[in-house]
């Protein structure tokens, strides 16, 4: 089964990286941000940027990736359904990208580092990696600071078992 194409890609050819490392500036274009809104259920995604330093590790095909990402987006409030504006600024990223064949069973990395796979073609998609970090930071229940849930009003305020109580009250005394 073929994986769907990511909405935002920034492909890096591992073998073309300088031994001293390279800095990559990512800035998701508007069409990609629109597609990401649909994927991540956002009302808007005004910006998604990242600054990454990619450094090959010795003679191996591993690549250390470090940097930060920032985003401005809006989610729908779970109470009022209005927009909740969110700004994430300079959120750290740390990972080691390595080919599947090079991945040992027991890997010891710093607690804040991830292991990411480099596909067999030697191209790593750091754009999708940044998008996954954005997705992990999204609030599953965004709420405006001034939002107040007042519950259900009127006839709908009845408790879930109120109908059963009504039926019980209508039964003859011996059948309850």
PDB file of C-alpha atoms in Angstrom:
ATOM      1  CA  UNK A   1       0.000   0.000   0.000  1.00  0.00           C
ATOM      2  CA  UNK A   2       1.446   3.327  -1.048  1.00  0.00           C
ATOM      3  CA  UNK A   3       1.639   6.113   1.530  1.00  0.00           C
ATOM      4  CA  UNK A   4      -0.260   9.272   0.596  1.00  0.00           C
ATOM      5  CA  UNK A   5       1.888  12.215  -0.432  1.00  0.00           C
ATOM      6  CA  UNK A   6       2.457  14.624   2.452  1.00  0.00           C
ATOM      7  CA  UNK A   7       0.894  18.063   2.227  1.00  0.00           C
ATOM      8  CA  UNK A   8       4.245  19.703   2.902  1.00  0.00           C
ATOM      9  CA  UNK A   9       7.604  18.190   1.982  1.00  0.00           C
ATOM     10  CA  UNK A  10      11.137  19.466   2.260  1.00  0.00           C
ATOM     11  CA  UNK A  11      13.312  16.707   0.899  1.00  0.00           C
ATOM     12  CA  UNK A  12      17.006  16.446   1.789  1.00  0.00           C
ATOM     13  CA  UNK A  13      19.395  14.077   0.010  1.00  0.00           C
ATOM     14  CA  UNK A  14      21.527  12.551   2.782  1.00  0.00           C
ATOM     15  CA  UNK A  15      24.594  11.885   0.623  1.00  0.00           C
ATOM     16  CA  UNK A  16      24.705  15.511  -0.534  1.00  0.00           C
ATOM     17  CA  UNK A  17      24.957  16.984   2.964  1.00  0.00           C
ATOM     18  CA  UNK A  18      28.244  18.693   3.765  1.00  0.00           C
ATOM     19  CA  UNK A  19      30.292  16.844   6.415  1.00  0.00           C
ATOM     20  CA  UNK A  20      30.203  19.982   8.564  1.00  0.00           C
ATOM     21  CA  UNK A  21      26.398  20.095   8.344  1.00  0.00           C
ATOM     22  CA  UNK A  22      23.890  22.371   6.673  1.00  0.00           C
ATOM     23  CA  UNK A  23      21.258  24.799   7.870  1.00  0.00           C
ATOM     24  CA  UNK A  24      17.833  24.479   6.252  1.00  0.00           C
ATOM     25  CA  UNK A  25      15.174  27.189   6.394  1.00  0.00           C
ATOM     26  CA  UNK A  26      11.658  25.826   5.946  1.00  0.00           C
ATOM     27  CA  UNK A  27       8.629  27.994   5.228  1.00  0.00           C
ATOM     28  CA  UNK A  28       5.444  26.157   4.254  1.00  0.00           C
ATOM     29  CA  UNK A  29       3.787  27.838   1.251  1.00  0.00           C
ATOM     30  CA  UNK A  30       0.130  28.853   1.309  1.00  0.00           C
ATOM     31  CA  UNK A  31      -1.227  25.858  -0.693  1.00  0.00           C
ATOM     32  CA  UNK A  32       0.525  23.436   1.677  1.00  0.00           C
ATOM     33  CA  UNK A  33      -0.795  25.314   4.723  1.00  0.00           C
ATOM     34  CA  UNK A  34      -4.338  25.129   3.297  1.00  0.00           C
ATOM     35  CA  UNK A  35      -3.988  21.370   2.816  1.00  0.00           C
ATOM     36  CA  UNK A  36      -2.582  21.010   6.341  1.00  0.00           C
ATOM     37  CA  UNK A  37      -5.628  22.844   7.728  1.00  0.00           C
ATOM     38  CA  UNK A  38      -7.784  20.102   6.271  1.00  0.00           C
ATOM     39  CA  UNK A  39      -5.520  17.291   7.528  1.00  0.00           C
ATOM     40  CA  UNK A  40      -5.111  18.721  11.044  1.00  0.00           C
ATOM     41  CA  UNK A  41      -8.651  20.147  11.387  1.00  0.00           C
ATOM     42  CA  UNK A  42      -7.440  23.727  11.779  1.00  0.00           C
ATOM     43  CA  UNK A  43      -9.451  26.837  10.961  1.00  0.00           C
ATOM     44  CA  UNK A  44      -6.290  28.495   9.661  1.00  0.00           C
ATOM     45  CA  UNK A  45      -2.546  28.005   9.493  1.00  0.00           C
ATOM     46  CA  UNK A  46      -1.014  31.422   8.913  1.00  0.00           C
ATOM     47  CA  UNK A  47       2.597  30.288   9.137  1.00  0.00           C
ATOM     48  CA  UNK A  48       4.716  27.204   9.627  1.00  0.00           C
ATOM     49  CA  UNK A  49       8.475  27.725   9.653  1.00  0.00           C
ATOM     50  CA  UNK A  50      11.531  25.881  10.891  1.00  0.00           C
ATOM     51  CA  UNK A  51      15.270  26.353  11.083  1.00  0.00           C
ATOM     52  CA  UNK A  52      17.142  23.056  11.149  1.00  0.00           C
ATOM     53  CA  UNK A  53      20.787  22.061  11.281  1.00  0.00           C
ATOM     54  CA  UNK A  54      21.388  18.699   9.620  1.00  0.00           C
ATOM     55  CA  UNK A  55      24.754  17.106  10.383  1.00  0.00           C
ATOM     56  CA  UNK A  56      26.010  13.734   9.097  1.00  0.00           C
ATOM     57  CA  UNK A  57      27.367  11.589  11.921  1.00  0.00           C
ATOM     58  CA  UNK A  58      30.838  10.322  11.042  1.00  0.00           C
ATOM     59  CA  UNK A  59      31.111   7.697   8.336  1.00  0.00           C
ATOM     60  CA  UNK A  60      27.624   6.341   8.979  1.00  0.00           C
ATOM     61  CA  UNK A  61      24.566   7.376   7.009  1.00  0.00           C
ATOM     62  CA  UNK A  62      23.001   8.776  10.181  1.00  0.00           C
ATOM     63  CA  UNK A  63      22.045  12.438  10.271  1.00  0.00           C
ATOM     64  CA  UNK A  64      21.604  14.462  13.453  1.00  0.00           C
ATOM     65  CA  UNK A  65      18.806  17.011  13.115  1.00  0.00           C
ATOM     66  CA  UNK A  66      18.425  19.895  15.544  1.00  0.00           C
ATOM     67  CA  UNK A  67      16.496  23.096  15.319  1.00  0.00           C
ATOM     68  CA  UNK A  68      13.308  24.943  16.137  1.00  0.00           C
ATOM     69  CA  UNK A  69       9.897  25.364  14.544  1.00  0.00           C
ATOM     70  CA  UNK A  70       7.236  28.052  14.849  1.00  0.00           C
ATOM     71  CA  UNK A  71       3.602  28.272  13.774  1.00  0.00           C
ATOM     72  CA  UNK A  72       0.574  30.561  13.924  1.00  0.00           C
ATOM     73  CA  UNK A  73      -2.769  28.796  13.609  1.00  0.00           C
ATOM     74  CA  UNK A  74      -6.378  28.768  14.791  1.00  0.00           C
ATOM     75  CA  UNK A  75      -8.435  25.882  16.122  1.00  0.00           C
ATOM     76  CA  UNK A  76     -12.185  25.711  16.810  1.00  0.00           C
ATOM     77  CA  UNK A  77     -13.215  26.193  20.460  1.00  0.00           C
ATOM     78  CA  UNK A  78     -15.014  23.084  21.751  1.00  0.00           C
ATOM     79  CA  UNK A  79     -17.477  25.262  23.695  1.00  0.00           C
ATOM     80  CA  UNK A  80     -18.260  28.277  21.500  1.00  0.00           C
ATOM     81  CA  UNK A  81     -17.056  26.965  18.109  1.00  0.00           C
ATOM     82  CA  UNK A  82     -15.217  30.267  17.656  1.00  0.00           C
ATOM     83  CA  UNK A  83     -11.573  30.526  16.592  1.00  0.00           C
ATOM     84  CA  UNK A  84      -8.855  30.024  19.189  1.00  0.00           C
ATOM     85  CA  UNK A  85      -5.644  31.690  17.994  1.00  0.00           C
ATOM     86  CA  UNK A  86      -2.415  29.905  18.913  1.00  0.00           C
ATOM     87  CA  UNK A  87       1.205  30.937  18.455  1.00  0.00           C
ATOM     88  CA  UNK A  88       4.005  28.415  18.942  1.00  0.00           C
ATOM     89  CA  UNK A  89       7.441  30.000  18.781  1.00  0.00           C
ATOM     90  CA  UNK A  90      10.878  28.345  18.689  1.00  0.00           C
ATOM     91  CA  UNK A  91       9.755  24.879  19.755  1.00  0.00           C
ATOM     92  CA  UNK A  92      12.880  22.647  19.856  1.00  0.00           C
ATOM     93  CA  UNK A  93      13.362  19.677  17.539  1.00  0.00           C
ATOM     94  CA  UNK A  94      15.936  16.911  18.017  1.00  0.00           C
ATOM     95  CA  UNK A  95      16.241  13.629  16.144  1.00  0.00           C
ATOM     96  CA  UNK A  96      18.643  11.199  14.583  1.00  0.00           C
ATOM     97  CA  UNK A  97      17.699  10.064  11.084  1.00  0.00           C
ATOM     98  CA  UNK A  98      19.101   6.666  10.119  1.00  0.00           C
ATOM     99  CA  UNK A  99      18.517   3.953   7.523  1.00  0.00           C
ATOM    100  CA  UNK A 100      16.341   1.067   8.684  1.00  0.00           C
ATOM    101  CA  UNK A 101      19.266  -1.351   8.307  1.00  0.00           C
ATOM    102  CA  UNK A 102      21.359   0.767  10.684  1.00  0.00           C
ATOM    103  CA  UNK A 103      18.717   0.908  13.418  1.00  0.00           C
ATOM    104  CA  UNK A 104      19.867  -1.215  16.354  1.00  0.00           C
ATOM    105  CA  UNK A 105      17.313  -2.980  18.515  1.00  0.00           C
ATOM    106  CA  UNK A 106      18.422  -1.109  21.619  1.00  0.00           C
ATOM    107  CA  UNK A 107      19.170   2.537  20.893  1.00  0.00           C
ATOM    108  CA  UNK A 108      20.321   4.900  23.609  1.00  0.00           C
ATOM    109  CA  UNK A 109      19.649   8.536  22.773  1.00  0.00           C
ATOM    110  CA  UNK A 110      19.072  11.604  24.827  1.00  0.00           C
ATOM    111  CA  UNK A 111      15.554  11.652  26.255  1.00  0.00           C
ATOM    112  CA  UNK A 112      14.519  14.510  23.982  1.00  0.00           C
ATOM    113  CA  UNK A 113      15.695  12.860  20.755  1.00  0.00           C
ATOM    114  CA  UNK A 114      13.694  10.727  18.376  1.00  0.00           C
ATOM    115  CA  UNK A 115      14.816   8.189  15.833  1.00  0.00           C
ATOM    116  CA  UNK A 116      13.501   8.774  12.335  1.00  0.00           C
ATOM    117  CA  UNK A 117      13.958   6.482   9.369  1.00  0.00           C
ATOM    118  CA  UNK A 118      15.769   7.491   6.206  1.00  0.00           C
ATOM    119  CA  UNK A 119      14.013   5.723   3.293  1.00  0.00           C
ATOM    120  CA  UNK A 120      16.018   3.458   0.996  1.00  0.00           C
ATOM    121  CA  UNK A 121      16.259   6.224  -1.626  1.00  0.00           C
ATOM    122  CA  UNK A 122      18.379   8.294   0.794  1.00  0.00           C
ATOM    123  CA  UNK A 123      15.978  11.242   0.895  1.00  0.00           C
ATOM    124  CA  UNK A 124      14.632  12.381   4.233  1.00  0.00           C
ATOM    125  CA  UNK A 125      11.517  14.545   4.428  1.00  0.00           C
ATOM    126  CA  UNK A 126      12.164  17.084   7.166  1.00  0.00           C
ATOM    127  CA  UNK A 127       9.046  19.040   6.141  1.00  0.00           C
ATOM    128  CA  UNK A 128       6.750  16.174   7.106  1.00  0.00           C
ATOM    129  CA  UNK A 129       8.801  15.705  10.287  1.00  0.00           C
ATOM    130  CA  UNK A 130       8.064  19.319  11.289  1.00  0.00           C
ATOM    131  CA  UNK A 131       4.357  18.841  10.451  1.00  0.00           C
ATOM    132  CA  UNK A 132       4.230  15.786  12.727  1.00  0.00           C
ATOM    133  CA  UNK A 133       5.646  17.871  15.567  1.00  0.00           C
ATOM    134  CA  UNK A 134       3.014  20.544  14.944  1.00  0.00           C
ATOM    135  CA  UNK A 135       0.292  17.871  15.012  1.00  0.00           C
ATOM    136  CA  UNK A 136       1.605  16.546  18.336  1.00  0.00           C
ATOM    137  CA  UNK A 137       1.389  20.048  19.852  1.00  0.00           C
ATOM    138  CA  UNK A 138      -2.259  20.646  18.891  1.00  0.00           C
ATOM    139  CA  UNK A 139      -4.695  20.917  21.779  1.00  0.00           C
ATOM    140  CA  UNK A 140      -7.258  18.110  21.363  1.00  0.00           C
ATOM    141  CA  UNK A 141      -9.876  20.265  23.141  1.00  0.00           C
ATOM    142  CA  UNK A 142      -9.087  23.893  22.328  1.00  0.00           C
ATOM    143  CA  UNK A 143     -11.037  26.363  24.420  1.00  0.00           C
ATOM    144  CA  UNK A 144     -11.230  30.137  24.386  1.00  0.00           C
ATOM    145  CA  UNK A 145     -10.153  31.610  27.753  1.00  0.00           C
ATOM    146  CA  UNK A 146     -13.532  33.324  28.153  1.00  0.00           C
ATOM    147  CA  UNK A 147     -15.620  30.292  27.116  1.00  0.00           C
ATOM    148  CA  UNK A 148     -18.108  29.085  29.715  1.00  0.00           C
ATOM    149  CA  UNK A 149     -20.085  25.887  29.301  1.00  0.00           C
ATOM    150  CA  UNK A 150     -23.512  26.460  30.803  1.00  0.00           C
ATOM    151  CA  UNK A 151     -24.923  23.043  30.124  1.00  0.00           C
ATOM    152  CA  UNK A 152     -28.179  22.264  28.369  1.00  0.00           C
ATOM    153  CA  UNK A 153     -31.159  24.528  29.018  1.00  0.00           C
ATOM    154  CA  UNK A 154     -34.898  23.992  28.719  1.00  0.00           C
ATOM    155  CA  UNK A 155     -36.534  20.613  28.136  1.00  0.00           C
ATOM    156  CA  UNK A 156     -33.199  19.128  27.133  1.00  0.00           C
ATOM    157  CA  UNK A 157     -31.900  19.683  30.673  1.00  0.00           C
ATOM    158  CA  UNK A 158     -33.493  16.430  31.821  1.00  0.00           C
ATOM    159  CA  UNK A 159     -31.157  13.821  33.164  1.00  0.00           C
ATOM    160  CA  UNK A 160     -30.403  10.808  30.939  1.00  0.00           C
ATOM    161  CA  UNK A 161     -32.611   8.435  32.938  1.00  0.00           C
ATOM    162  CA  UNK A 162     -35.496  10.883  33.489  1.00  0.00           C
ATOM    163  CA  UNK A 163     -37.612   9.045  30.908  1.00  0.00           C
ATOM    164  CA  UNK A 164     -37.139   5.760  32.764  1.00  0.00           C
ATOM    165  CA  UNK A 165     -38.212   7.418  36.016  1.00  0.00           C
ATOM    166  CA  UNK A 166     -41.352   8.699  34.262  1.00  0.00           C
ATOM    167  CA  UNK A 167     -42.139   5.183  33.003  1.00  0.00           C
ATOM    168  CA  UNK A 168     -41.551   3.702  36.466  1.00  0.00           C
ATOM    169  CA  UNK A 169     -43.909   6.259  38.016  1.00  0.00           C
ATOM    170  CA  UNK A 170     -46.661   5.278  35.544  1.00  0.00           C
ATOM    171  CA  UNK A 171     -46.444   1.569  36.359  1.00  0.00           C
ATOM    172  CA  UNK A 172     -48.934   0.114  38.847  1.00  0.00           C
ATOM    173  CA  UNK A 173     -47.526   0.020  42.375  1.00  0.00           C
ATOM    174  CA  UNK A 174     -46.901  -3.725  42.454  1.00  0.00           C
ATOM    175  CA  UNK A 175     -44.982  -3.825  39.121  1.00  0.00           C
ATOM    176  CA  UNK A 176     -42.218  -1.382  40.075  1.00  0.00           C
TER     177      UNK A 176
END
